[in-house]
XYZ file of C-alpha atoms in Angstrom:
771
model
C -19.723 56.381 80.155
C -18.343 58.310 77.162
C -20.036 57.780 73.950
C -19.220 58.265 70.181
C -21.264 59.733 68.068
C -21.271 58.416 63.726
C -22.084 60.711 61.733
C -22.687 58.984 58.333
C -24.334 59.503 54.936
C -26.726 56.309 55.542
C -27.258 54.810 59.610
C -27.606 51.748 60.882
C -27.029 52.001 64.938
C -27.037 48.766 67.151
C -27.063 49.212 71.048
C -23.404 48.067 71.466
C -21.187 49.835 72.931
C -20.343 53.918 73.320
C -20.242 55.179 69.871
C -22.859 56.023 67.690
C -23.139 58.243 64.940
C -25.697 60.979 63.728
C -27.191 62.194 60.076
C -27.503 65.306 61.596
C -26.628 67.635 64.782
C -30.207 67.894 65.768
C -31.357 64.310 65.096
C -27.660 62.918 66.981
C -28.577 64.924 70.394
C -31.796 63.885 70.080
C -30.539 60.501 69.966
C -27.956 61.158 72.378
C -30.791 62.217 74.903
C -32.588 59.406 74.934
C -30.355 57.056 74.903
C -29.532 55.552 78.431
C -25.715 53.863 77.260
C -23.595 54.338 73.677
C -24.178 53.309 70.296
C -21.862 51.428 68.178
C -22.401 52.204 64.551
C -21.598 48.967 62.584
C -21.649 50.102 58.438
C -20.468 53.214 56.718
C -21.432 53.696 53.142
C -19.789 55.342 50.880
C -20.157 55.718 46.834
C -17.338 54.520 44.573
C -15.764 56.084 41.496
C -16.201 60.193 43.144
C -14.659 62.534 41.341
C -13.815 66.248 42.479
C -10.563 66.828 44.204
C -11.433 66.950 47.381
C -11.535 64.028 49.584
C -15.180 62.982 50.450
C -16.360 62.614 53.883
C -17.890 58.940 54.480
C -18.757 59.260 58.413
C -18.636 61.249 61.773
C -17.600 59.641 65.333
C -17.802 61.148 68.465
C -17.246 59.924 71.685
C -18.966 61.527 75.292
C -15.617 62.046 76.687
C -15.519 64.833 74.105
C -17.140 67.330 76.667
C -14.916 70.344 77.731
C -11.906 71.431 77.540
C -10.652 67.340 77.173
C -7.538 66.159 75.691
C -8.551 63.851 73.456
C -7.711 62.469 69.851
C -9.428 59.848 67.943
C -7.094 57.244 66.292
C -8.031 54.797 62.762
C -6.721 51.749 62.051
C -7.797 48.645 60.094
C -7.685 48.446 56.373
C -7.090 51.002 54.736
C -6.838 53.301 57.420
C -3.855 56.338 56.501
C -3.486 55.464 52.471
C -7.530 55.140 51.665
C -8.841 56.503 54.394
C -8.583 59.467 57.385
C -9.709 60.891 60.103
C -9.349 64.024 61.738
C -7.646 63.420 65.167
C -9.971 66.224 66.989
C -13.625 65.757 64.893
C -13.189 62.795 63.929
C -14.268 63.138 60.440
C -13.384 59.970 58.470
C -12.916 60.991 54.278
C -12.217 58.854 51.763
C -8.605 59.818 50.676
C -8.654 57.976 46.619
C -11.547 56.631 44.031
C -13.047 53.791 45.282
C -13.722 50.347 42.953
C -16.269 48.093 44.016
C -15.255 45.771 41.957
C -11.418 45.864 43.337
C -12.759 45.734 46.354
C -16.252 45.897 48.160
C -15.788 46.490 51.957
C -12.977 47.282 54.638
C -12.804 46.760 58.014
C -11.602 49.552 60.625
C -11.228 50.457 64.192
C -11.473 53.449 65.796
C -10.381 54.512 69.642
C -10.079 57.535 71.104
C -6.838 57.988 73.221
C -5.097 60.826 75.623
C -3.603 63.567 72.912
C -0.961 64.215 74.900
C 0.121 60.525 76.117
C -1.706 58.856 73.656
C -3.122 56.679 76.202
C -6.244 54.721 75.449
C -9.415 56.341 77.131
C -11.868 53.675 76.356
C -11.904 50.329 73.864
C -11.350 50.217 70.776
C -14.341 49.841 68.352
C -14.714 48.229 64.734
C -16.542 49.330 62.035
C -17.437 48.765 57.755
C -17.282 50.640 55.162
C -18.698 49.167 52.112
C -18.454 50.497 48.968
C -21.546 51.929 47.161
C -22.003 50.558 43.413
C -22.677 52.615 40.721
C -22.892 51.332 37.197
C -19.458 51.907 35.222
C -19.197 48.507 34.267
C -20.549 47.751 30.496
C -21.691 43.707 29.589
C -19.131 41.961 27.817
C -18.722 37.677 26.131
C -16.187 36.707 27.753
C -16.183 33.593 25.183
C -17.314 36.151 22.118
C -17.548 35.479 19.144
C -19.181 33.003 18.666
C -19.249 30.211 16.010
C -22.846 28.387 15.589
C -24.429 25.677 13.349
C -27.542 24.599 12.311
C -28.925 22.632 9.256
C -30.439 24.183 6.462
C -34.369 24.827 5.628
C -34.825 24.300 9.886
C -38.297 25.575 11.305
C -39.091 28.253 12.712
C -38.137 28.454 16.115
C -35.216 26.103 15.841
C -33.093 26.521 18.799
C -29.016 27.650 16.907
C -26.815 28.301 19.990
C -27.005 30.575 23.421
C -24.539 33.421 24.160
C -23.615 34.123 28.107
C -22.711 38.109 28.393
C -21.506 39.201 32.495
C -21.641 42.463 33.925
C -18.825 43.717 36.788
C -21.410 45.440 38.924
C -23.264 44.506 41.835
C -26.205 41.942 41.054
C -28.052 43.061 43.992
C -27.647 46.624 44.095
C -30.107 48.514 41.418
C -30.472 47.054 37.895
C -26.981 47.933 37.124
C -26.646 43.811 36.642
C -29.601 42.855 34.775
C -29.039 42.372 31.229
C -31.181 42.585 28.817
C -30.203 40.873 24.631
C -31.252 41.614 21.423
C -30.847 41.313 18.083
C -28.278 44.421 15.676
C -27.026 42.523 12.791
C -29.071 39.555 11.957
C -33.323 39.822 10.926
C -34.845 38.142 9.487
C -33.077 35.173 10.083
C -32.416 34.581 13.413
C -34.307 36.130 16.924
C -32.844 35.704 20.337
C -34.715 35.148 23.822
C -34.359 38.664 25.718
C -33.630 37.440 29.007
C -32.000 33.609 28.053
C -30.253 34.581 25.674
C -31.476 31.598 23.331
C -30.393 32.060 19.194
C -33.433 31.096 17.361
C -34.250 31.109 13.441
C -36.983 33.080 13.177
C -37.290 32.787 8.896
C -38.665 29.908 7.293
C -36.877 27.798 4.373
C -33.293 29.003 5.358
C -31.397 27.447 1.805
C -27.626 26.196 2.220
C -27.525 26.360 -1.443
C -28.698 30.075 -1.893
C -26.567 31.163 1.420
C -24.276 29.529 4.002
C -23.349 31.724 6.696
C -24.859 34.400 8.200
C -23.547 37.645 10.733
C -25.966 37.819 13.654
C -24.742 40.836 15.746
C -25.719 40.524 20.157
C -26.341 43.280 22.240
C -26.595 43.000 25.714
C -27.710 46.207 27.996
C -27.848 47.037 31.981
C -30.042 48.284 33.907
C -32.738 46.149 32.465
C -32.290 47.955 28.590
C -33.701 51.209 30.370
C -32.090 54.579 28.883
C -28.622 55.214 30.538
C -27.440 51.875 31.089
C -24.087 50.185 28.958
C -23.906 47.944 26.663
C -21.569 45.702 24.959
C -22.081 43.495 21.652
C -20.761 40.010 20.206
C -20.502 38.853 16.886
C -22.156 34.933 16.305
C -21.189 33.483 13.096
C -24.069 30.977 11.860
C -23.397 28.161 9.431
C -26.340 26.266 7.709
C -25.191 22.619 7.794
C -26.561 20.735 4.435
C -29.062 18.589 4.558
C -29.703 15.779 1.427
C -32.659 18.297 -0.046
C -31.237 18.221 -3.652
C -31.370 15.300 -5.854
C -28.220 14.611 -8.386
C -28.837 16.138 -11.977
C -27.204 15.637 -14.904
C -25.530 17.868 -17.951
C -27.208 16.294 -20.431
C -30.120 14.397 -21.131
C -28.094 12.407 -23.725
C -25.051 11.172 -23.783
C -23.507 10.369 -27.122
C -20.219 7.745 -27.497
C -17.859 6.223 -30.517
C -16.697 2.983 -29.315
C -14.143 0.935 -31.828
C -15.122 -2.366 -32.302
C -11.512 -4.098 -31.122
C -12.093 -1.752 -27.655
C -10.417 -3.926 -25.017
C -12.769 -5.450 -21.946
C -12.592 -3.320 -19.146
C -11.293 -0.160 -21.534
C -13.365 2.899 -21.020
C -15.924 3.594 -23.771
C -17.569 7.324 -22.148
C -17.979 9.130 -18.436
C -20.850 10.092 -17.513
C -21.866 12.971 -14.398
C -24.671 14.207 -12.742
C -23.910 16.865 -10.088
C -25.260 17.453 -6.730
C -25.948 20.716 -5.182
C -25.175 19.244 -2.206
C -22.075 18.518 -0.756
C -20.600 15.658 1.488
C -22.303 12.536 1.638
C -25.217 13.917 0.188
C -24.201 15.062 -2.679
C -22.994 11.142 -3.603
C -24.266 9.125 -6.260
C -23.970 5.669 -7.224
C -24.710 5.153 -11.565
C -26.320 1.845 -12.635
C -27.511 0.721 -16.303
C -31.474 0.583 -16.046
C -32.745 -0.561 -19.585
C -30.916 -1.182 -22.620
C -28.351 -3.496 -21.922
C -30.351 -6.410 -22.641
C -27.219 -9.016 -24.052
C -24.795 -7.548 -20.825
C -22.831 -5.692 -23.127
C -21.954 -2.165 -21.102
C -21.478 -2.407 -17.190
C -20.950 1.244 -15.403
C -18.465 2.115 -12.676
C -19.101 4.961 -10.805
C -15.547 6.426 -9.847
C -15.740 7.759 -5.863
C -13.256 10.682 -6.399
C -14.891 12.398 -9.154
C -18.502 11.342 -8.664
C -18.375 10.371 -12.385
C -20.185 7.135 -14.212
C -17.401 5.369 -16.253
C -18.892 3.038 -18.754
C -16.741 0.237 -19.623
C -17.207 -3.214 -21.865
C -18.389 -6.676 -20.935
C -17.623 -8.365 -23.493
C -16.250 -7.486 -26.861
C -18.208 -5.233 -29.785
C -18.884 -6.464 -32.754
C -19.743 -3.975 -36.319
C -20.222 -6.783 -38.062
C -23.414 -7.848 -35.174
C -24.583 -4.428 -34.101
C -23.689 -1.054 -34.576
C -25.147 1.242 -32.124
C -26.759 0.688 -28.492
C -29.194 2.849 -26.478
C -28.344 2.583 -22.667
C -30.913 4.701 -20.376
C -28.106 5.633 -17.396
C -29.446 6.187 -14.382
C -27.518 7.976 -11.310
C -28.978 7.449 -7.021
C -28.480 9.427 -4.084
C -26.303 7.794 -1.671
C -27.640 8.876 1.400
C -31.781 10.005 1.754
C -33.608 12.251 4.098
C -35.924 10.689 6.302
C -38.576 13.069 5.464
C -37.472 12.276 0.819
C -39.729 9.160 1.247
C -36.635 7.785 -1.006
C -33.491 8.705 -2.780
C -33.196 10.995 -5.287
C -32.125 10.213 -8.567
C -31.811 11.243 -11.863
C -31.492 9.659 -15.424
C -30.468 10.327 -18.875
C -29.770 8.003 -22.355
C -26.417 7.310 -23.515
C -26.201 6.578 -27.242
C -22.864 4.457 -27.832
C -22.214 3.654 -31.818
C -19.602 1.107 -32.617
C -16.975 2.193 -35.096
C -15.557 -0.416 -37.556
C -12.429 -1.514 -36.586
C -10.105 -3.215 -39.388
C -9.515 -6.879 -37.916
C -7.837 -9.949 -36.824
C -9.062 -13.022 -38.660
C -10.713 -14.797 -36.402
C -10.118 -18.723 -36.952
C -12.544 -21.701 -36.634
C -11.323 -22.889 -32.995
C -8.812 -21.146 -30.986
C -6.967 -25.025 -30.469
C -6.645 -27.691 -32.946
C -5.352 -31.332 -32.439
C -4.582 -33.494 -35.051
C -3.103 -36.962 -35.393
C -0.898 -38.443 -37.836
C 1.259 -42.072 -37.228
C 4.686 -41.686 -36.259
C 6.936 -42.802 -40.046
C 4.310 -40.936 -42.145
C 6.217 -40.558 -45.769
C 6.790 -36.352 -45.746
C 4.177 -34.312 -48.081
C 1.323 -36.206 -45.547
C -1.581 -34.531 -44.507
C -2.160 -34.090 -41.425
C -5.541 -31.720 -41.381
C -5.987 -28.123 -41.563
C -6.978 -25.135 -40.197
C -9.545 -22.287 -41.735
C -9.750 -18.762 -40.563
C -11.709 -15.852 -41.796
C -11.649 -11.648 -41.871
C -14.640 -11.022 -39.669
C -14.752 -7.201 -41.542
C -17.890 -6.304 -43.845
C -14.563 -5.744 -46.593
C -13.655 -9.111 -46.356
C -9.692 -9.906 -47.126
C -7.670 -13.009 -48.314
C -5.920 -14.918 -45.214
C -2.700 -16.537 -45.830
C -1.639 -18.733 -43.073
C 1.995 -19.570 -41.953
C 4.131 -21.648 -39.289
C 5.922 -20.054 -36.348
C 8.646 -21.082 -36.781
C 10.092 -20.081 -33.212
C 7.210 -23.529 -32.304
C 8.580 -25.352 -34.986
C 12.426 -24.926 -34.997
C 13.750 -28.597 -36.799
C 10.829 -27.242 -39.490
C 8.997 -30.869 -39.282
C 5.762 -29.172 -40.444
C 4.657 -26.672 -43.642
C 1.237 -25.447 -44.378
C -0.355 -23.960 -47.467
C -0.469 -20.705 -47.248
C -3.894 -20.492 -48.906
C -6.113 -23.421 -48.122
C -4.585 -23.625 -44.766
C -3.196 -27.877 -45.037
C -0.600 -28.915 -42.770
C 1.812 -31.270 -43.949
C 4.568 -33.328 -42.922
C 8.472 -32.389 -43.632
C 9.920 -34.293 -41.716
C 9.642 -37.676 -40.267
C 8.085 -37.766 -37.176
C 8.852 -40.266 -34.304
C 6.568 -41.149 -31.667
C 9.553 -42.860 -29.663
C 11.158 -39.200 -29.638
C 7.965 -37.088 -29.559
C 5.187 -38.168 -28.867
C 3.910 -34.594 -29.205
C 3.889 -31.392 -31.149
C 2.681 -27.970 -30.177
C 3.223 -25.258 -32.873
C 1.533 -21.996 -33.583
C -0.975 -21.221 -37.130
C -0.464 -17.938 -38.249
C -3.617 -16.202 -40.226
C -2.783 -12.677 -41.617
C -5.130 -10.217 -43.543
C -3.225 -9.882 -47.373
C -4.571 -5.889 -47.175
C -2.712 -5.458 -44.153
C -0.373 -7.685 -42.629
C -0.276 -5.704 -39.087
C -3.644 -7.816 -38.638
C -2.264 -11.008 -37.755
C -4.459 -14.389 -35.422
C -3.131 -16.888 -33.621
C -4.211 -20.712 -32.946
C -2.359 -23.761 -31.677
C -1.666 -26.889 -33.209
C -1.329 -29.812 -31.381
C -0.056 -32.419 -33.159
C -0.122 -35.772 -31.524
C 2.437 -38.875 -33.134
C -0.147 -41.950 -33.393
C 2.048 -44.839 -32.299
C 3.090 -47.820 -34.880
C 4.854 -51.068 -34.239
C 7.962 -49.874 -35.967
C 10.516 -51.093 -32.579
C 11.242 -54.851 -31.638
C 11.562 -55.710 -28.202
C 14.437 -55.964 -26.684
C 16.044 -57.342 -22.911
C 14.896 -54.930 -19.844
C 18.621 -54.444 -18.956
C 21.839 -56.294 -20.182
C 21.379 -59.279 -17.950
C 24.830 -61.535 -16.723
C 24.040 -64.964 -14.736
C 25.539 -66.671 -12.436
C 25.765 -70.565 -12.671
C 26.857 -72.519 -9.659
C 29.306 -75.259 -10.243
C 27.149 -77.385 -7.691
C 23.841 -76.472 -8.625
C 21.092 -79.286 -9.516
C 19.868 -79.469 -12.769
C 16.446 -77.133 -13.103
C 17.265 -74.871 -11.678
C 16.223 -71.299 -12.532
C 19.260 -69.369 -13.171
C 18.211 -65.726 -14.481
C 14.901 -64.298 -14.749
C 14.288 -62.895 -17.754
C 11.495 -59.912 -19.186
C 11.474 -56.934 -22.209
C 10.757 -53.856 -23.188
C 9.395 -52.672 -26.093
C 9.673 -48.487 -26.599
C 6.405 -49.116 -28.947
C 3.060 -48.427 -26.653
C 0.801 -50.660 -28.532
C -3.467 -50.416 -27.413
C -3.939 -53.648 -26.858
C -1.157 -53.982 -24.544
C 2.410 -55.559 -25.153
C 2.773 -59.481 -25.299
C 6.167 -60.778 -25.665
C 6.965 -64.494 -26.530
C 10.304 -65.569 -26.111
C 12.451 -68.542 -27.991
C 16.289 -70.018 -28.531
C 17.298 -69.571 -31.920
C 16.713 -72.322 -34.096
C 20.676 -73.711 -33.488
C 19.937 -73.710 -29.624
C 16.926 -75.519 -29.813
C 18.994 -79.022 -28.428
C 21.045 -76.513 -26.371
C 22.404 -79.324 -23.985
C 22.704 -77.090 -20.957
C 20.010 -74.884 -20.591
C 16.792 -74.237 -21.411
C 13.783 -71.542 -20.973
C 10.311 -71.441 -19.773
C 7.351 -69.241 -19.999
C 6.618 -67.610 -17.277
C 2.674 -66.116 -18.451
C 3.747 -62.859 -17.212
C 5.735 -61.431 -19.987
C 8.899 -62.869 -18.863
C 10.480 -66.234 -18.988
C 12.699 -68.543 -16.383
C 16.382 -69.738 -17.907
C 17.152 -73.098 -16.828
C 20.242 -75.525 -16.176
C 20.252 -78.761 -17.587
C 22.672 -80.689 -15.336
C 25.333 -79.896 -13.026
C 28.558 -80.413 -14.814
C 29.462 -76.909 -15.379
C 33.064 -76.818 -14.545
C 34.656 -73.626 -14.426
C 38.169 -75.397 -15.699
C 36.526 -76.485 -18.865
C 34.351 -73.758 -19.562
C 33.840 -70.034 -17.366
C 30.995 -68.846 -19.594
C 28.611 -69.583 -21.554
C 26.002 -67.446 -24.169
C 22.297 -68.300 -24.786
C 21.140 -66.085 -27.880
C 17.394 -65.547 -26.673
C 14.651 -64.465 -29.874
C 11.728 -61.901 -28.142
C 9.049 -61.012 -30.362
C 5.845 -58.581 -29.799
C 2.363 -58.796 -30.294
C 2.179 -55.742 -32.887
C 1.093 -55.614 -36.976
C 3.306 -57.123 -38.148
C 5.837 -58.202 -34.990
C 9.011 -57.229 -35.230
C 12.068 -59.304 -33.025
C 15.775 -59.208 -31.851
C 17.910 -61.232 -31.021
C 19.314 -61.013 -27.503
C 22.152 -62.240 -26.120
C 21.932 -64.120 -22.292
C 25.729 -64.532 -20.559
C 26.002 -67.033 -18.054
C 28.595 -66.988 -15.875
C 30.306 -70.107 -14.193
C 30.666 -69.790 -10.149
C 32.384 -70.834 -6.809
C 29.272 -71.610 -4.564
C 28.795 -72.638 -1.177
C 26.974 -75.134 -0.205
C 23.949 -73.077 0.525
C 24.005 -72.016 -2.883
C 25.821 -68.242 -2.310
C 28.004 -67.146 -5.061
C 31.858 -66.907 -3.188
C 34.185 -66.175 -6.362
C 33.820 -66.400 -10.579
C 37.517 -64.383 -11.179
C 40.509 -65.085 -12.927
C 41.848 -67.703 -9.722
C 40.091 -70.524 -11.345
C 42.896 -70.532 -14.699
C 45.800 -69.159 -12.853
C 45.344 -71.750 -9.508
C 45.826 -75.184 -11.924
C 49.065 -74.089 -13.774
C 50.777 -73.703 -10.002
C 51.509 -69.663 -9.077
C 49.873 -68.847 -6.611
C 48.379 -65.136 -5.271
C 51.307 -64.154 -3.744
C 52.755 -64.739 -6.223
C 51.463 -62.357 -8.488
C 51.675 -59.709 -6.215
C 56.060 -59.951 -5.885
C 55.965 -59.778 -9.587
C 53.469 -56.994 -10.319
C 55.913 -55.277 -6.572
C 59.686 -55.491 -9.391
C 57.851 -53.933 -12.366
C 56.284 -51.331 -10.272
C 59.873 -50.506 -8.410
C 61.851 -50.764 -11.915
C 59.281 -48.289 -13.392
C 60.242 -45.738 -10.429
C 63.933 -45.937 -11.162
C 63.272 -45.266 -14.638
C 61.420 -42.290 -13.956
C 64.334 -41.338 -11.040
C 66.830 -42.137 -13.887
C 65.494 -40.128 -16.875
C 64.076 -37.351 -14.371
C 67.473 -36.099 -13.088
C 68.821 -36.231 -17.589
C 66.446 -33.738 -18.513
C 67.131 -30.900 -20.102
C 65.639 -27.627 -17.742
C 64.225 -24.465 -20.194
C 66.538 -21.930 -20.196
C 64.071 -19.288 -20.194
C 60.432 -19.395 -18.282
C 58.548 -22.326 -17.186
C 55.228 -23.132 -18.383
C 53.083 -21.767 -16.209
C 54.391 -19.130 -15.501
C 54.037 -15.114 -17.077
C 57.130 -13.481 -17.485
C 56.066 -10.021 -18.557
C 57.048 -7.158 -16.088
C 59.952 -9.187 -14.869
C 63.301 -9.210 -15.113
C 65.805 -12.008 -16.050
C 68.535 -11.881 -14.123
C 71.724 -14.618 -15.315
C 74.856 -15.150 -13.111
C 77.088 -16.244 -15.836
C 78.596 -14.361 -19.275
C 77.286 -16.282 -21.087
C 78.354 -18.621 -24.418
C 79.292 -16.490 -27.350
C 78.318 -18.360 -30.210
C 78.686 -21.363 -28.732
C 75.485 -20.634 -27.008
C 72.785 -21.942 -28.976
C 69.571 -21.896 -26.278
C 68.146 -18.331 -26.992
C 67.991 -18.774 -30.678
C 70.281 -20.046 -33.579
C 72.888 -18.118 -34.423
C 74.050 -19.809 -37.268
C 71.022 -18.463 -38.910
C 71.393 -15.476 -37.821
C 75.058 -14.652 -39.947
C 74.214 -17.255 -43.061
C 70.502 -16.409 -44.092
C 71.051 -18.869 -47.087
C 71.248 -21.440 -45.297
C 67.953 -21.355 -44.026
C 66.004 -24.547 -45.024
C 63.399 -25.912 -41.664
C 61.520 -24.841 -38.753
C 63.486 -23.884 -36.022
C 61.559 -24.294 -32.820
C 61.504 -21.667 -30.275
C 63.390 -22.009 -26.968
C 62.069 -20.000 -24.802
C 58.824 -21.832 -24.547
C 57.276 -25.436 -24.644
C 54.659 -25.428 -26.832
C 52.122 -27.745 -26.468
C 51.279 -28.178 -30.687
C 53.274 -30.060 -32.845
C 54.445 -27.676 -35.669
C 54.871 -29.404 -39.580
C 58.428 -28.074 -40.072
C 57.434 -25.731 -42.724
C 59.263 -25.289 -47.018
C 62.967 -23.332 -46.947
C 62.198 -20.191 -48.127
C 63.225 -19.333 -51.712
C 65.982 -17.696 -52.518
C 66.461 -15.271 -55.497
C 69.362 -15.513 -57.807
C 72.008 -13.336 -55.195
C 71.049 -15.777 -52.373
C 67.773 -15.285 -49.069
C 65.743 -11.623 -49.106
C 66.356 -11.115 -45.422
C 63.451 -8.036 -45.330
C 61.285 -10.973 -46.331
C 62.661 -13.466 -43.769
C 62.181 -11.408 -40.620
C 58.892 -10.485 -42.022
C 57.218 -14.159 -42.069
C 58.928 -14.647 -38.579
C 57.116 -11.763 -37.358
C 53.890 -13.286 -38.786
C 54.925 -16.804 -37.830
C 55.039 -15.593 -33.838
C 52.335 -13.375 -34.169
C 50.824 -16.235 -35.163
C 51.801 -18.724 -32.974
C 49.132 -19.839 -30.515
C 51.849 -21.467 -28.223
C 53.751 -19.001 -27.911
C 53.047 -15.731 -24.646
C 53.381 -12.240 -26.997
C 57.108 -12.076 -24.487
C 59.542 -9.561 -25.160
C 62.523 -10.575 -26.350
C 66.411 -9.353 -27.821
C 67.371 -11.035 -31.127
C 70.670 -10.169 -32.180
C 71.483 -9.927 -36.115
C 74.655 -10.226 -37.666
C 73.694 -9.903 -41.467
C 73.799 -5.942 -42.620
C 72.166 -6.849 -45.604
C 73.135 -6.049 -49.293
C 72.665 -3.179 -49.885
C 69.449 -0.785 -51.159
C 67.786 -0.137 -54.278
C 67.550 3.490 -53.558
C 71.487 3.617 -53.058
C 73.501 6.060 -50.874
C 72.066 8.926 -49.108
C 75.580 10.287 -48.633
C 77.111 13.321 -50.878
C 80.179 12.499 -49.765
C 81.550 10.638 -53.120
C 80.107 12.662 -54.765
C 81.678 15.275 -56.716
C 78.649 17.301 -57.253
C 77.400 19.673 -54.867
C 74.776 20.222 -52.929
C 73.034 23.098 -55.427
C 73.115 20.689 -58.239
C 71.824 18.191 -57.193
C 68.252 17.578 -57.600
C 66.743 16.093 -54.389
C 63.075 15.957 -55.796
C 62.985 12.076 -55.740
C 63.232 12.099 -51.755
C 59.056 13.317 -52.101
C 58.502 10.302 -53.900
C 59.564 7.564 -51.697
C 56.470 8.307 -48.843
C 55.874 10.681 -46.616
C 59.032 9.449 -43.953
C 61.590 11.104 -46.375
C 59.136 14.177 -47.644
C 60.846 15.910 -44.489
C 64.573 15.225 -45.454
C 63.223 15.963 -49.363
C 61.926 19.968 -48.171
C 65.149 19.996 -45.829
C 67.398 19.269 -49.394
C 65.256 21.534 -51.333
C 65.789 24.781 -51.986
C 64.170 27.665 -53.993
C 66.054 31.068 -55.903
C 65.625 32.380 -53.218
C 67.395 29.977 -51.234
C 70.919 30.040 -53.215
C 71.125 33.783 -53.823
C 71.416 34.221 -50.156
């Protein structure tokens, strides 16, 4: 059988088929001579990243058929055949034609075969083999996830892990040391260290304080070849931040704070601020403030402003300069959070001195509210009571008293400005107002702006000044067929007074009715009485109505009484005593006039009134111009008739206009229907020459402008009277013999602004005359 000889760079031979390979010619011949059958070469190796312009020999194929002058050739197929790898058809040499990279492809599978050089017929079956790319250290380590950020609490112990970094190497990890990495720190000592194999970064320095330095930049190097000379390396950075722990106490900026607070500072208002600074951050820097000493009276409180981290000193009770002028407080700031190892929260204290500044305070009443009592109908100037107020300032001022009249609109009370005594200005009536609430002000004499107010409630005490009266206007009904002793009406009384012991009323008939034969009264022992009938002979035809005067007396001191009349009407009733009729029919039926007759008479009267109304309606004159409820402004009134000339006196009195000397009275306007009637005015007094038309027209205009019954209608009035001349005389020069140059028109300027322009036109100067 023919045998192939393979001559690679490295030989792995297995007895499989007829191909073989050799490292050298002598050694290959010895292997071949000892072979009983063919050898197959399984793997070839070629170094990656080879350099040089010429192709590199990967291996050599040889077959036992290649003896003598046989015409054979070698054929290569498979991955990269003809492009990456090429075979010499005559010698079987395999060359790499391109630069190989193991990181892109680590091995190639190819097939070799011997064929007839002339016919390309295969002389033997194909044999498969593998070419592996041998790794070299051509890739440096890389930190894919870098740069890194990490944090560790400040004051951490030495050896505390911070973070772990990882580098990768694309070289073959199983061949040599090309991918064996060793880690080291290039920058960051002596604060941090790194494990060379695991790449774990650790704290290397004790007592690292965030308040001194918060951030560190650490440079990490990864080197392959186990860190030996000639290896490749890569670097990355790790930013390490020290996180805060509560290792600093709050500290006041001053040990003593002094505040000056006016004594009139309102409750709840700020009196001062304190602040304790903490070098920590976040929750570790937050503190709460409290007063621990010096506020036994509970005058102050301190509020923690969580935003500004300040303590706000506020008032809980009003200050009084005259009582205490200074306070010394001890204020403490305590951290909100604490570390378990610190043994408790950090705190600091400071002294706060509060000085009370004297202020001009308003007067202070002895009571915030006064309750006074006065009897109703007490005489004017009766002293009801008094109020007192004082100036609390050390330099006390005189106080004056006044009543706020907004609370005493009817001015029923007065007050003495000097001593505060309140007196009556008007009589009081408890039944009108039982309580009066007024406000009294107290003002300092030296400073009128300092005012205090107090409420004075005045209760009007009752006296017996109202007589009792019936609870309502009673009207009793008595049946004609009633029985003697029958209760006609139950009567009760009321009294506007309100005695302390309650009401008790005494009822009795007036003296002249004591022997009344018709009625009597009975006391019900509950402040009411019953009116009883004495007989059963009441008849409507005889007497329809009875009046029973009753005297009601109260139990006041002195007692008050009044006489009230009970009206008793006699009615027709059923057998069961139900009232059926109490109207006028009882009078008309005995005369013989029935109800139907009355209705007929009323119907006739109504019919006559309707006929009379219609007749008057037809003869009623309609207004000429407008109706009462019409507004004719902006309207056009059209008349279809020509008019009656001088005889048409509907719009105005033409005779009056033509002869104003005959005006003696008032002529009403006919274009409207006035709602109010005016008395005729006195006639105008004429002068020696008759009526003054100008005065006549002005009077008419004044009356029209002030007439409340007439709207401001625009109308045309034609006056046929020309007038009797003017005091100005004639303005025409036609009737004068003088020329324009001889006549002086300066008097026109004296007539007023209306004739000034006319005077300028007629007046000429010397230059005009010459021209």
